[in-house]
Coordinates of C-alpha atoms in Angstrom, one line a residue:
M17 CA 115.7 66.6 106.5
T18 CA 116.8 70.1 105.4
E19 CA 117.8 72.8 107.9
I20 CA 117.0 76.7 107.3
T21 CA 118.6 79.0 109.3
L22 CA 116.8 82.7 110.1
E23 CA 119.6 84.3 107.9
K24 CA 119.0 82.1 104.9
L25 CA 115.4 82.6 105.1
F26 CA 116.0 86.5 105.3
C27 CA 118.1 86.2 101.9
K28 CA 115.4 84.0 100.1
L29 CA 112.6 86.3 100.9
E30 CA 114.5 89.5 100.2
A31 CA 115.8 88.0 96.7
S32 CA 112.6 87.0 95.6
Q33 CA 110.6 90.2 96.3
S34 CA 113.3 92.8 96.1
G35 CA 112.4 96.3 96.4
K36 CA 109.2 95.7 98.0
N37 CA 107.6 96.3 101.4
M38 CA 107.4 93.0 102.7
P39 CA 104.7 92.5 105.6
I40 CA 106.3 89.0 106.5
L41 CA 109.8 90.3 107.2
C42 CA 108.6 93.0 109.3
A43 CA 106.5 90.3 111.2
I44 CA 109.8 87.9 111.7
D45 CA 112.1 91.1 112.2
P46 CA 110.8 94.7 112.5
A47 CA 114.5 96.3 112.1
F48 CA 114.8 94.5 108.9
Y49 CA 111.5 95.7 107.2
W50 CA 113.2 99.2 106.2
K51 CA 116.1 97.6 104.0
T52 CA 113.1 96.6 101.7
H53 CA 111.8 100.0 100.9
P54 CA 112.5 101.6 97.6
K55 CA 115.7 103.4 97.1
K56 CA 114.1 106.5 96.0
Q57 CA 112.1 107.1 99.2
K58 CA 113.3 109.9 101.4
G59 CA 114.5 108.9 104.8
V60 CA 114.7 105.8 106.6
I61 CA 111.5 104.7 108.3
K62 CA 111.8 101.7 111.0
D63 CA 108.6 100.0 111.9
I64 CA 105.4 102.0 112.6
K65 CA 106.0 105.8 114.1
T66 CA 103.5 106.8 116.7
D67 CA 103.1 110.1 118.5
S68 CA 101.4 110.4 122.0
F69 CA 99.6 113.7 123.2
C70 CA 97.8 114.0 126.4
V71 CA 94.4 116.3 125.8
N72 CA 93.6 116.9 129.1
E73 CA 94.9 115.3 132.4
E74 CA 91.4 115.4 134.2
E75 CA 89.6 113.5 131.2
T76 CA 89.0 110.1 132.1
Y77 CA 86.4 108.9 129.7
F78 CA 86.8 109.5 125.9
T79 CA 84.3 107.4 124.1
S80 CA 84.8 108.3 120.1
M81 CA 86.7 110.3 117.5
A82 CA 85.9 111.7 113.9
L83 CA 88.5 112.9 111.3
S84 CA 87.3 115.9 109.4
D85 CA 87.7 115.2 105.3
N86 CA 88.1 118.9 104.6
N87 CA 91.1 119.5 107.0
N88 CA 93.4 117.7 109.6
I89 CA 91.4 118.3 112.5
I90 CA 90.1 115.4 114.6
A91 CA 87.0 115.6 117.1
L92 CA 87.4 113.8 120.2
G93 CA 84.2 113.0 122.2
S94 CA 84.1 112.4 125.8
G95 CA 81.0 110.3 127.9
N96 CA 81.4 112.7 130.9
P97 CA 78.0 114.6 131.9
D98 CA 79.4 118.0 130.3
G99 CA 80.0 116.3 127.2
Q100 CA 83.4 117.8 126.2
L101 CA 84.0 118.2 122.5
Y102 CA 87.7 118.4 121.6
F103 CA 88.9 119.8 118.1
I104 CA 92.6 118.7 117.9
K105 CA 94.9 119.7 114.9
D106 CA 97.2 116.9 113.4
M107 CA 100.2 119.2 112.5
L108 CA 102.3 116.3 111.1
D109 CA 102.9 118.4 107.7
S110 CA 103.9 121.7 109.4
R111 CA 105.1 121.1 113.1
D112 CA 109.1 121.5 114.1
A113 CA 110.9 118.7 115.3
E114 CA 110.6 119.6 118.8
C115 CA 107.1 120.5 118.8
S116 CA 103.9 118.3 119.5
R117 CA 102.2 116.8 116.4
F118 CA 99.0 117.4 118.3
Q119 CA 97.5 120.6 119.2
V120 CA 93.9 121.4 120.9
Q121 CA 92.2 124.0 118.6
Q122 CA 88.6 124.4 120.7
T123 CA 86.9 123.0 123.2
E124 CA 82.8 122.9 123.0
Y125 CA 80.7 121.6 125.8
L126 CA 77.3 119.8 124.6
N127 CA 76.1 119.1 128.2
A128 CA 75.5 115.7 127.6
P129 CA 77.4 112.9 127.1
I130 CA 79.1 111.8 123.8
H131 CA 79.2 107.8 123.0
S132 CA 79.6 108.3 119.0
L133 CA 80.8 110.4 116.6
D134 CA 80.8 110.7 112.7
W135 CA 82.1 113.6 110.4
S136 CA 81.2 114.6 106.6
G137 CA 81.8 117.8 105.0
N138 CA 80.9 120.6 107.5
H139 CA 78.2 118.4 109.3
L140 CA 79.2 116.9 112.5
L141 CA 77.0 113.6 113.7
V142 CA 77.0 113.2 117.8
G143 CA 75.5 110.0 119.2
S144 CA 74.4 110.9 122.8
N145 CA 72.0 109.3 125.5
K146 CA 68.6 109.2 125.9
N147 CA 68.1 107.6 122.7
T148 CA 69.3 110.9 120.7
A149 CA 71.8 111.7 117.9
K150 CA 72.2 115.5 117.3
L151 CA 73.4 117.2 113.8
F152 CA 75.6 120.1 114.0
R153 CA 77.2 122.5 111.2
I154 CA 80.7 123.5 111.6
H155 CA 80.8 126.9 110.4
G156 CA 84.5 128.6 110.6
D157 CA 88.1 128.1 111.0
F158 CA 89.6 126.3 114.0
E159 CA 93.1 127.9 113.4
D160 CA 91.4 131.6 113.4
E161 CA 92.3 132.5 117.1
D162 CA 90.2 135.7 117.2
S163 CA 87.0 134.0 115.5
P164 CA 86.9 130.3 116.8
A165 CA 84.8 128.2 114.6
D166 CA 81.0 128.2 115.4
I167 CA 79.2 124.9 116.4
I168 CA 75.7 125.3 115.6
K169 CA 72.9 122.6 116.4
L170 CA 71.1 121.8 113.3
G171 CA 68.5 118.7 114.5
N172 CA 67.8 116.5 117.4
Y173 CA 66.8 113.0 116.5
T174 CA 65.3 110.9 119.3
S175 CA 64.4 107.5 118.4
P176 CA 60.6 106.3 119.3
S177 CA 59.8 104.8 122.5
L178 CA 60.2 101.2 122.2
E179 CA 57.7 100.6 125.1
G180 CA 55.0 98.0 123.9
T181 CA 56.8 97.5 120.3
V182 CA 57.9 94.5 118.8
Q183 CA 61.3 95.7 119.5
A184 CA 61.0 95.8 122.8
K185 CA 59.5 92.1 123.5
Q186 CA 62.6 91.1 121.7
L187 CA 64.9 92.9 124.2
P188 CA 66.2 90.5 127.3
S189 CA 64.2 90.9 130.6
Y190 CA 67.3 93.1 132.1
L191 CA 67.4 96.8 131.8
H192 CA 69.4 98.1 128.8
N193 CA 70.9 101.6 128.4
T194 CA 69.7 104.5 126.0
F195 CA 73.3 105.0 124.8
V196 CA 73.4 105.8 120.7
N197 CA 76.6 103.5 120.4
A198 CA 76.8 104.2 116.6
V199 CA 76.1 107.0 114.3
Q200 CA 77.2 107.4 110.8
F201 CA 76.4 109.2 107.6
S202 CA 75.8 107.6 104.4
P203 CA 78.7 107.1 102.1
N204 CA 77.3 109.4 99.7
Y205 CA 75.8 111.7 102.2
S206 CA 75.7 115.5 101.0
D207 CA 76.1 118.5 103.5
M208 CA 74.3 120.5 101.3
Q209 CA 77.3 122.8 100.9
K210 CA 79.4 121.2 98.4
K211 CA 78.1 121.2 94.6
T212 CA 80.1 117.9 93.6
E213 CA 79.6 116.2 90.3
T214 CA 79.2 112.6 90.7
H215 CA 78.2 109.6 88.9
F216 CA 75.8 108.3 91.8
Q217 CA 72.8 109.9 93.7
L218 CA 73.6 112.0 96.6
S219 CA 71.8 111.3 100.0
N220 CA 70.9 113.3 103.3
R221 CA 70.5 110.0 105.5
F222 CA 72.3 108.7 108.4
L223 CA 72.2 105.7 110.8
S224 CA 72.0 105.2 114.7
I225 CA 71.6 102.4 116.7
T226 CA 69.4 102.3 120.0
A227 CA 69.1 99.1 122.0
N228 CA 68.4 95.9 119.6
S229 CA 67.3 98.6 116.7
L230 CA 69.1 100.0 113.7
L231 CA 67.5 103.3 112.6
I232 CA 67.8 105.2 109.2
W233 CA 67.2 108.9 109.1
D234 CA 66.4 111.7 107.1
V235 CA 68.2 115.1 108.3
M236 CA 65.3 116.9 107.2
N237 CA 63.0 114.9 109.5
E238 CA 63.5 114.9 113.0
R239 CA 60.1 113.6 114.1
R240 CA 60.7 109.8 113.1
P241 CA 63.0 107.7 111.4
V242 CA 62.8 106.7 107.7
S243 CA 63.0 103.0 108.9
I244 CA 63.7 100.7 112.0
Q245 CA 65.1 97.5 111.6
T246 CA 65.5 94.9 114.3
T247 CA 67.6 91.7 113.6
D248 CA 68.7 91.0 116.8
R249 CA 67.0 90.0 120.2
K250 CA 69.9 91.7 122.3
P251 CA 71.4 95.2 122.1
L252 CA 73.6 96.5 119.3
K253 CA 77.2 97.7 119.9
C254 CA 78.2 98.8 116.1
A255 CA 76.8 99.6 112.7
N256 CA 78.8 100.7 109.5
W257 CA 77.8 101.6 106.0
S258 CA 79.5 99.9 103.0
P259 CA 81.2 102.6 101.1
H260 CA 80.6 100.9 97.9
A261 CA 77.9 101.6 95.6
P262 CA 74.7 101.3 95.4
F263 CA 75.5 102.3 99.4
S264 CA 72.6 100.2 100.7
L265 CA 74.4 97.6 102.9
I266 CA 75.0 98.1 106.3
V267 CA 76.9 95.6 109.0
T268 CA 76.0 95.5 112.6
G269 CA 77.0 93.4 115.9
G270 CA 76.2 93.4 119.3
D271 CA 75.6 91.1 122.5
S272 CA 73.7 88.4 120.2
K273 CA 77.5 87.5 119.0
A274 CA 75.8 87.2 115.7
L275 CA 77.5 89.4 112.5
T276 CA 74.5 90.7 110.4
I277 CA 74.3 92.4 106.7
I278 CA 71.1 94.6 106.1
D279 CA 70.3 95.8 102.6
T280 CA 68.4 99.0 103.0
R281 CA 66.5 98.5 100.0
I282 CA 64.6 95.6 100.8
A283 CA 61.3 96.2 102.7
T284 CA 62.0 95.4 106.4
G285 CA 59.0 93.2 106.7
Y286 CA 61.1 90.8 104.8
Q287 CA 63.3 89.1 107.2
G288 CA 64.2 92.7 108.5
G289 CA 66.2 93.3 105.5
V290 CA 68.9 91.0 106.2
V291 CA 70.8 89.3 103.1
W292 CA 73.7 87.7 105.2
K293 CA 74.2 86.5 108.5
A294 CA 76.7 84.6 110.8
P295 CA 74.9 83.6 114.1
N296 CA 78.2 82.9 116.2
A297 CA 80.4 84.9 114.8
H298 CA 82.5 85.8 117.6
D299 CA 82.3 83.9 120.9
H300 CA 81.5 87.1 122.9
T301 CA 79.8 90.7 122.2
I302 CA 80.9 91.8 118.7
R303 CA 82.2 95.7 119.1
T304 CA 83.2 96.6 115.7
A305 CA 82.8 95.8 112.1
L306 CA 83.6 97.4 109.1
F307 CA 83.7 96.8 105.3
N308 CA 87.0 97.0 103.3
P309 CA 87.4 100.1 101.5
F310 CA 88.7 98.6 98.3
I311 CA 87.2 95.0 98.4
P312 CA 83.4 95.1 98.5
Y313 CA 82.8 91.4 99.8
W314 CA 85.4 91.7 102.7
V315 CA 84.3 92.5 106.1
A316 CA 86.6 92.5 109.2
S317 CA 85.1 92.0 112.9
G318 CA 86.5 92.3 116.2
G319 CA 84.8 91.9 119.9
E320 CA 85.3 90.9 123.6
D321 CA 86.6 87.7 122.8
C322 CA 90.1 89.4 121.7
V323 CA 89.6 87.9 118.4
A324 CA 89.7 90.0 114.8
N325 CA 87.9 88.0 112.1
I326 CA 87.9 88.6 108.5
W327 CA 84.8 87.3 106.7
D328 CA 84.1 86.6 102.6
I329 CA 80.4 87.5 102.2
R330 CA 80.1 85.9 99.3
S331 CA 80.7 82.2 101.0
T332 CA 77.5 80.5 101.6
Y333 CA 79.7 78.7 104.8
H334 CA 79.4 81.8 107.1
A335 CA 83.0 81.0 108.9
P336 CA 85.7 83.4 109.0
V337 CA 88.4 83.2 106.2
A338 CA 91.2 84.2 108.5
K339 CA 91.8 85.4 112.3
I340 CA 93.6 87.7 114.2
D341 CA 94.1 86.1 117.7
G342 CA 96.9 88.1 119.0
H343 CA 95.2 90.3 121.7
R344 CA 94.9 89.9 125.4
D345 CA 91.6 91.9 126.0
T346 CA 88.7 93.4 124.0
I347 CA 89.0 94.7 120.4
R348 CA 87.4 98.2 120.4
S349 CA 87.8 99.3 116.9
I350 CA 89.3 98.1 113.6
A351 CA 90.5 100.1 110.6
W352 CA 91.3 99.0 107.2
S353 CA 94.2 100.6 105.3
N354 CA 93.4 103.3 102.7
M355 CA 96.5 102.2 100.6
R356 CA 96.7 98.4 100.9
P357 CA 93.4 96.2 100.7
E358 CA 94.9 93.2 102.9
S359 CA 96.4 95.4 105.6
L360 CA 94.3 96.6 108.6
C361 CA 94.8 97.9 112.3
T362 CA 93.0 97.0 115.6
T363 CA 93.1 98.9 118.6
S364 CA 92.0 96.9 122.2
C365 CA 92.2 97.4 125.8
D366 CA 95.5 95.4 125.8
E367 CA 97.8 96.9 128.8

């Protein structure tokens, strides 16, 4: 029998990967992680640095957030009846040491609860109640105190009534709500303002979910969606587009506990466009699912079973290839790292 002390383990790991960021060391001893950073890096960073900020002491129901790709502005939505929409500036690059990292630049009232958000260019997409998604154009500069930014409504997209349809017959007998739990622009979406040369075709589509249906919309047509796809008998809670060309795959999850991938190029009459499905991906409702931004066949999902699963959709055996089982309450969202393909972050209701 060989005895290995923690000190010897540290020495061996450091010697084998000298000068590299080593997540395994961070997991064993967080205070040891910073020593493995390259010597050229300025300053010393121990663990993950976090900042907290009170947006509004009277606010009790934050539901969603979206980040502008043009500047460091965060949109934060409220599910209260007034529909407060906060625009918050991240001052990380310009703040003084004693100042707060975040500052509220502007507050808007949409007069309807906000349940989901997405932001692309100058266009902001809001998922509300009554099966309605709203499209806004943001004009102006949030940092101009004399002339605040204008939030201009461009369209109202209300899903057709499900009464008497096949989708309604598949729903459970109990009453379901009319919240639009997810909205998202297509990854190749263009807000018509930017003239960018790309090697792929630009799009003017977005998705929304209502009850157990996934809807694909064209922003130029408010009357009815381009397609309605129903793959689950129970309500959906999340839907996310793959960021990889040809931008046709969408992953969904919800109360049925099934993780489903739909190809929008396939006619809805053929298996509802489903190209991959894990029927019992989680033990309880799935709250979030997301494609990896680097590896097109990796998907992460999380839910009310307090577990995050990692999937390789190339596999015909639909079981997770990895699990993160460290939470004590519902996992509400997952974010893959934009620097390292194997790193991801989860948020949950843990106290």
